[in-house]
Amino acid sequence: MMTLTRRGFALGTAGAAAAMALARPAIAQSEPIRIGWLGSLTGPLAAPGVGFDRGMKWALAEVNGAGGVKGRHVEIIVRDTQGDPTKAVNATQELISRQKVHAMWGPGNSGEALATTPIMARQKMPDLHPCVVNSLIDPEKYPNAFRLAPSNTQWDDAVRHYTLDIVRAKDVAVIGDSTGYGTSAVKDSVANFKKDGANVVYQATIDPNTSDVTPDMLRMRDSGAKALVIWSVTTGLNSRLMNARAAIKWDVPIIGHPALGTGEVGKLVDKPANWENVYMVGYRSCSYGADGKLPARSQEFVDKIKGKIELADTSLWWVLCAVDAVNVITRAVAETGSTAPEALIGAWNKLDPYPGLFGNYRFSPTQHNGYPTDEVVMSAANSQRDLVGLGCEEQTKGWGRGRAPTCLLRPC
Amino acid sequence: MLSAILASGLAVGAVYALIGVTYNVMFSASRVMSFTAGQLGMLGGVFGALFISRLGLPGVVGFALTLAACALVGVITEIVAVRPVLGRLEQHLYVLSTLAFALMIQQFTAIEWSTEPQPFPRLFGIGSGGPFDEKFWLPLLACAAVIVGLELLYRRTLVGRAFLAIAEDNFAARALGLPERNLRIASFALAGVIGGLAGFAGGELLLANFANGGVLNFYGFVPVALGGLGNSRGAVVGGLALGVFQQAANFTVGGVFASVAVFVVFIVVLLAAPSGLFGPQQARRV
């Protein structure tokens, strides 16, 4: 009978530990790539989340259908945050600690991201998100966070320049919904309008569930506003504002957030005419050019998803942006052969440029705002054609006075 | 301007009033404040849009089916969330059971219907968004119909008097041989009809949106507190006053401050008159 000596036990234990350590990289390189997705999929702020979700699922099927990334399967672990920052924080902690995700996409709206970004930074979790609030990107404070959409400054510049230089309205009312995003966007927008010499005659935030906004609209009219600037992702509130404007027979231009042009707004306006004279931030990748065509990459995607992804009730950019998110993550894994946080963050810091569907992103160690300003455009909100793109003819390039070269697309 | 504020204020107020009456009808029969009242209002809008817009049924048929469906939800509320806790009313378990059931209704609607507001069909096509648009007077018409209907029911019919009997003294009513359980079920069905009517009549204003449930639960409770628990006439006056005050506050202070103004007044009124402006229904010798 073999006897177990103390020396034998110690050697055996050390050998087993060494074998496990050697095996770990092999396990790590064959385990699925887990992407956490913090989506506001239900609730009044769900419109973008639903669009992003469709893009995520499409991209996931494409990557796994092509054999994954170096043989590694990709998994997306979704948590519905319902637009609630508290739920988003809990979901973030659960995804990092229990689900052990390798990278994160989201949250999908800024109010939640304001709460989750510091947590992800502390955990060094690589995070891509589409949230626009400026303070969410700071390579020193949050070296793990990268933005795959325009910042609020880029949106705000486009809207402000359009209001002041094209509509030529100097007296403006600025309103938003009462979410974290809406409140912050109104504050920034008002400050920038004032800086540019405009007269902000009215500013307010409105509860997104308000059933009738006629009194708010009357207040804005009485304040002497010549243009309304709206920062809200809530389709119900946006359409109610348009209906109330029509009810009081006030033909003032409405200018603002991309959600002003989603298909859901089209369904909720009392009549199509109420959607006239509304202009929204758009993107070159989702707009028809002077030749009446979408950019080649976008057209190819739209052809591919025809009948497979519903676009009538969402915005194409939400879908494209989420597809890009999955591709940016998987490309970083393919390049580095690793899902370690520092490997992914290092790879993203060198993306210059990355030709995505939604935009040509550029990141560097000191610049995590990846969306190019010259791909932000303004479009008529009701000019959606074939349920995919907005605008059709380039009208103006540049805004004069040395401003950002945002271009304006005329409605079809 | 005044007409616009009055029109929208009275319309929203009528919906709040009807939800307040829904609370009261359920409370009278069971002594339970069922927090499903707002969800019944929400379902009125959702079922209306479902039957008329999505399924293409005629308006009258859609209306009848909506009320029937909401009555059924009322009955299920009684069976699932109220009956099991009636024996322990003093522990207020009904707060948990009815709130939980309300949340289930809301989440189920969000999953099966949509999380985005959906359009509610134009019922008559009268008006073009101005103060006399049908979306403003339909809730008022519904409110008036409910007041008249309840008065006729309670004063002129045997069933209505039986409702009043169990509302006033449950034990005495049972001792007289009244079928208390059946009457309670009928009360919850009636509450379902009233709540569904509120949502249907206010559908063009509120849209068919799952999130309306929480809002109506909240603002529908205010007229009950203002008018006095169990006092439906008080709820109607309180609801209309709340709607007009809310819209006037929207106009004068605007934005989220309007909600603050509404609740400041609400708290002040309750401090001055804890039983509501009209007080609870008075006990009387029978």
XYZ file of C-alpha atoms in Angstrom, chain A residues 35-40 49 52 56 76-77 79 81 88-89 91-92 95-96 103-118 120 125-131 136-137 144-148 321-322 325-326 329 348:
56
model
C -21.100 41.253 -23.554
C -23.350 42.913 -20.979
C -26.196 44.972 -22.468
C -27.914 47.459 -20.177
C -31.010 48.339 -22.133
C -34.013 50.410 -21.199
C -33.447 50.634 -26.194
C -30.453 49.113 -30.002
C -27.452 43.824 -30.968
C -25.056 38.957 -24.953
C -26.458 39.127 -21.451
C -30.736 43.416 -18.398
C -33.142 48.734 -16.724
C -29.175 50.186 -14.007
C -26.709 50.331 -11.096
C -27.748 45.391 -13.160
C -24.235 46.759 -13.728
C -23.294 41.756 -14.779
C -19.752 42.505 -13.616
C -17.312 44.278 -21.998
C -20.421 46.345 -21.655
C -22.737 48.105 -24.117
C -24.859 50.765 -22.511
C -26.761 51.976 -20.664
C -28.796 53.391 -23.485
C -29.740 56.682 -21.894
C -27.741 59.310 -20.097
C -29.705 59.438 -16.857
C -28.708 55.851 -16.160
C -25.175 56.257 -17.499
C -24.534 59.114 -15.069
C -25.036 56.564 -12.292
C -23.285 53.554 -13.829
C -20.194 55.136 -15.433
C -18.237 55.688 -12.173
C -17.736 50.664 -14.326
C -14.952 47.424 -17.195
C -14.556 48.254 -20.914
C -17.714 50.138 -21.819
C -19.113 51.434 -25.090
C -22.250 53.559 -24.892
C -24.394 55.857 -27.022
C -25.229 58.412 -24.293
C -19.841 60.858 -19.369
C -16.649 60.899 -21.393
C -12.688 52.544 -19.773
C -15.621 54.495 -21.295
C -15.982 55.201 -25.026
C -18.820 56.957 -26.830
C -20.164 55.503 -30.101
C -25.045 52.010 -33.645
C -25.706 48.772 -31.735
C -20.946 48.237 -30.770
C -20.842 44.451 -31.103
C -15.932 44.716 -29.202
C -10.145 50.832 -28.714
